[in-house]
Amino acid sequence: MLDGPFHGVSLFHGSDPLAVLALLTRLRTAADELDVTLSELLTYRIVGEAKDDFVQEKIGPHGSAVGTSFPHTINYLLTRYAPEDALHTAEMALRTAQQRQDEGERAFYQRLMRLGRRLMGMYDPGQLRYLFLKGLHPSVQAQVELADRTCTTFDELVALSQKIGDGLR
């Protein structure tokens, strides 16, 4: 029942610091789509120690608001599972990504998008396009930047860069 909105998102168990971001990305709309509360939805998406901690936080003696509202739940999950250093490391990996010598332009694009998804959409498509151009191998980058004005979509830019890169190899 709950797999549809979470297709491709693993159950959350708390061991990968940034996995909580993928979970939160899906939670934004899944509760509405499935007509369930956030607490009900989380019950099915978190497992193991992470689930035990969440339940304990909800029912604990200190009257926590976790599970009662989306903002409180997001704050709890981010504070508990996405430490600042992990977010910084992931952001720096995205911002400094460079095309590898043995990597085609499409493969670089796919790697860049994976890095971007780990950050829960913190970078919009325009920013990702800029990072893609900036990270291309210099010989490809120069030609692609000249032709970039003719590309109306990111997909067109990736296809053009792949074509240029193939021609140079």
Short mmCIF file of C-alpha atoms in Angstrom, two decimals:
data_model
loop_
_atom_site.label_atom_id
_atom_site.label_comp_id
_atom_site.label_asym_id
_atom_site.label_seq_id
_atom_site.Cartn_x
_atom_site.Cartn_y
_atom_site.Cartn_z
CA MET A 1 0.00 0.00 0.00
CA LEU A 2 2.68 2.54 0.95
CA ASP A 3 5.29 1.61 -1.65
CA GLY A 4 3.93 3.79 -4.49
CA PRO A 5 5.03 7.22 -3.25
CA PHE A 6 8.24 5.73 -1.89
CA HIS A 7 9.33 3.78 -4.95
CA GLY A 8 13.12 3.54 -4.85
CA VAL A 9 13.45 4.95 -1.34
CA SER A 10 14.77 2.43 1.17
CA LEU A 11 13.24 2.03 4.58
CA PHE A 12 14.91 4.42 7.02
CA HIS A 13 16.92 2.85 9.82
CA GLY A 14 19.20 5.75 10.75
CA SER A 15 22.61 4.41 9.75
CA ASP A 16 23.12 6.68 6.70
CA PRO A 17 23.09 10.26 7.94
CA LEU A 18 21.61 11.68 4.75
CA ALA A 19 19.01 8.98 4.07
CA VAL A 20 16.63 11.02 6.17
CA LEU A 21 16.63 13.64 3.39
CA ALA A 22 15.30 11.14 0.84
CA LEU A 23 12.64 10.14 3.34
CA LEU A 24 11.62 13.75 3.97
CA THR A 25 11.49 14.47 0.25
CA ARG A 26 8.82 11.81 -0.16
CA LEU A 27 6.97 12.67 3.05
CA ARG A 28 6.13 16.13 1.75
CA THR A 29 3.30 14.80 -0.40
CA ALA A 30 2.86 11.13 0.45
CA ALA A 31 0.78 11.69 3.57
CA ASP A 32 -1.74 13.70 1.54
CA GLU A 33 -1.71 11.27 -1.39
CA LEU A 34 -2.34 8.31 0.88
CA ASP A 35 -4.73 10.15 3.20
CA VAL A 36 -2.82 9.14 6.33
CA THR A 37 -1.25 11.15 9.12
CA LEU A 38 2.45 11.81 9.20
CA SER A 39 2.84 9.58 12.25
CA GLU A 40 1.06 6.70 10.52
CA LEU A 41 3.24 7.13 7.45
CA LEU A 42 6.47 7.22 9.42
CA THR A 43 5.47 4.06 11.25
CA TYR A 44 5.74 2.24 7.92
CA ARG A 45 8.90 3.96 6.65
CA ILE A 46 11.30 3.82 9.59
CA VAL A 47 12.61 0.62 11.11
CA GLY A 48 14.86 -0.73 13.84
CA GLU A 49 16.48 1.60 16.34
CA ALA A 50 15.31 4.69 14.43
CA LYS A 51 11.69 3.54 14.84
CA ASP A 52 12.19 2.78 18.52
CA ASP A 53 13.70 6.25 19.07
CA PHE A 54 10.86 7.94 17.18
CA VAL A 55 8.16 6.11 19.13
CA GLN A 56 9.93 6.87 22.40
CA GLU A 57 10.18 10.55 21.45
CA LYS A 58 6.44 10.67 20.63
CA ILE A 59 5.24 8.99 23.81
CA GLY A 60 7.96 10.13 26.18
CA PRO A 61 7.14 11.82 29.48
CA HIS A 62 8.34 15.25 28.36
CA GLY A 63 5.41 15.96 26.03
CA SER A 64 7.30 16.17 22.76
CA ALA A 65 5.47 17.58 19.73
CA VAL A 66 7.30 15.14 17.44
CA GLY A 67 4.81 13.32 15.27
CA THR A 68 2.06 15.87 15.85
CA SER A 69 3.09 18.24 13.08
CA PHE A 70 5.21 18.08 9.98
CA PRO A 71 7.60 20.89 11.07
CA HIS A 72 8.26 19.25 14.45
CA THR A 73 8.87 15.89 12.81
CA ILE A 74 11.22 17.36 10.20
CA ASN A 75 13.15 19.20 12.90
CA TYR A 76 13.47 16.03 14.97
CA LEU A 77 14.61 13.87 12.04
CA LEU A 78 17.10 16.42 10.71
CA THR A 79 18.53 17.19 14.13
CA ARG A 80 18.83 13.52 15.03
CA TYR A 81 19.98 11.98 11.74
CA ALA A 82 21.48 14.63 9.46
CA PRO A 83 24.35 16.18 11.37
CA GLU A 84 25.72 19.44 10.05
CA ASP A 85 29.06 17.90 9.07
CA ALA A 86 27.34 15.24 6.94
CA LEU A 87 25.27 17.90 5.18
CA HIS A 88 28.37 20.03 4.63
CA THR A 89 30.31 17.08 3.22
CA ALA A 90 27.47 16.19 0.84
CA GLU A 91 27.10 19.80 -0.28
CA MET A 92 30.83 20.16 -0.92
CA ALA A 93 30.85 16.91 -2.91
CA LEU A 94 28.13 18.38 -5.12
CA ARG A 95 29.64 21.86 -5.44
CA THR A 96 33.12 20.57 -6.28
CA ALA A 97 32.15 17.64 -8.51
CA GLN A 98 34.36 17.34 -11.58
CA GLN A 99 34.06 15.07 -14.57
CA ARG A 100 36.54 12.21 -14.26
CA GLN A 101 38.93 11.40 -17.10
CA ASP A 102 37.25 8.04 -17.76
CA GLU A 103 33.71 9.39 -17.36
CA GLY A 104 31.39 10.40 -20.16
CA GLU A 105 29.35 13.55 -19.91
CA ARG A 106 26.07 11.70 -19.37
CA ALA A 107 27.65 9.61 -16.61
CA PHE A 108 28.94 12.79 -14.97
CA TYR A 109 25.44 14.30 -15.22
CA GLN A 110 23.93 11.20 -13.57
CA ARG A 111 26.51 11.30 -10.78
CA LEU A 112 25.84 15.00 -10.22
CA MET A 113 22.08 14.37 -10.04
CA ARG A 114 22.61 11.59 -7.46
CA LEU A 115 24.67 14.00 -5.37
CA GLY A 116 21.91 16.61 -5.74
CA ARG A 117 19.16 14.19 -4.69
CA ARG A 118 21.06 13.41 -1.51
CA LEU A 119 20.55 17.04 -0.57
CA MET A 120 16.76 16.92 -0.89
CA GLY A 121 16.39 19.46 -3.64
CA MET A 122 18.43 22.20 -1.95
CA TYR A 123 19.77 23.08 -5.40
CA ASP A 124 17.33 24.08 -8.12
CA PRO A 125 17.73 22.95 -11.76
CA GLY A 126 19.46 26.20 -12.74
CA GLN A 127 22.08 25.73 -10.05
CA LEU A 128 22.60 22.09 -11.04
CA ARG A 129 23.00 23.15 -14.67
CA TYR A 130 25.68 25.63 -13.60
CA LEU A 131 27.48 22.97 -11.52
CA PHE A 132 27.30 20.57 -14.47
CA LEU A 133 28.90 23.10 -16.82
CA LYS A 134 31.50 24.08 -14.24
CA GLY A 135 32.42 20.45 -13.59
CA LEU A 136 32.87 19.34 -17.20
CA HIS A 137 36.34 18.52 -18.47
CA PRO A 138 37.87 21.85 -19.62
CA SER A 139 38.14 20.80 -23.28
CA VAL A 140 34.43 19.95 -23.36
CA GLN A 141 33.39 22.81 -21.10
CA ALA A 142 34.69 25.56 -23.40
CA GLN A 143 32.72 24.30 -26.40
CA VAL A 144 29.59 23.50 -24.43
CA GLU A 145 29.50 26.95 -22.81
CA LEU A 146 29.56 28.54 -26.27
CA ALA A 147 26.69 26.34 -27.45
CA ASP A 148 24.76 26.44 -24.14
CA ARG A 149 22.59 29.33 -25.30
CA THR A 150 20.96 27.09 -27.91
CA CYS A 151 19.91 24.46 -25.34
CA THR A 152 16.52 25.14 -23.81
CA THR A 153 16.49 22.11 -21.50
CA PHE A 154 19.02 20.45 -19.25
CA ASP A 155 18.57 17.21 -21.25
CA GLU A 156 19.52 19.03 -24.45
CA LEU A 157 22.62 20.41 -22.73
CA VAL A 158 23.66 16.95 -21.54
CA ALA A 159 23.12 15.47 -25.03
CA LEU A 160 25.13 18.29 -26.61
CA SER A 161 27.96 17.92 -24.12
CA GLN A 162 28.04 14.15 -24.71
CA LYS A 163 28.22 14.73 -28.46
CA ILE A 164 31.06 17.23 -28.06
CA GLY A 165 32.88 14.97 -25.62
CA ASP A 166 32.53 11.96 -27.95
CA GLY A 167 33.95 14.05 -30.79
CA LEU A 168 36.99 15.01 -28.73
CA ARG A 169 37.77 11.50 -27.52
#
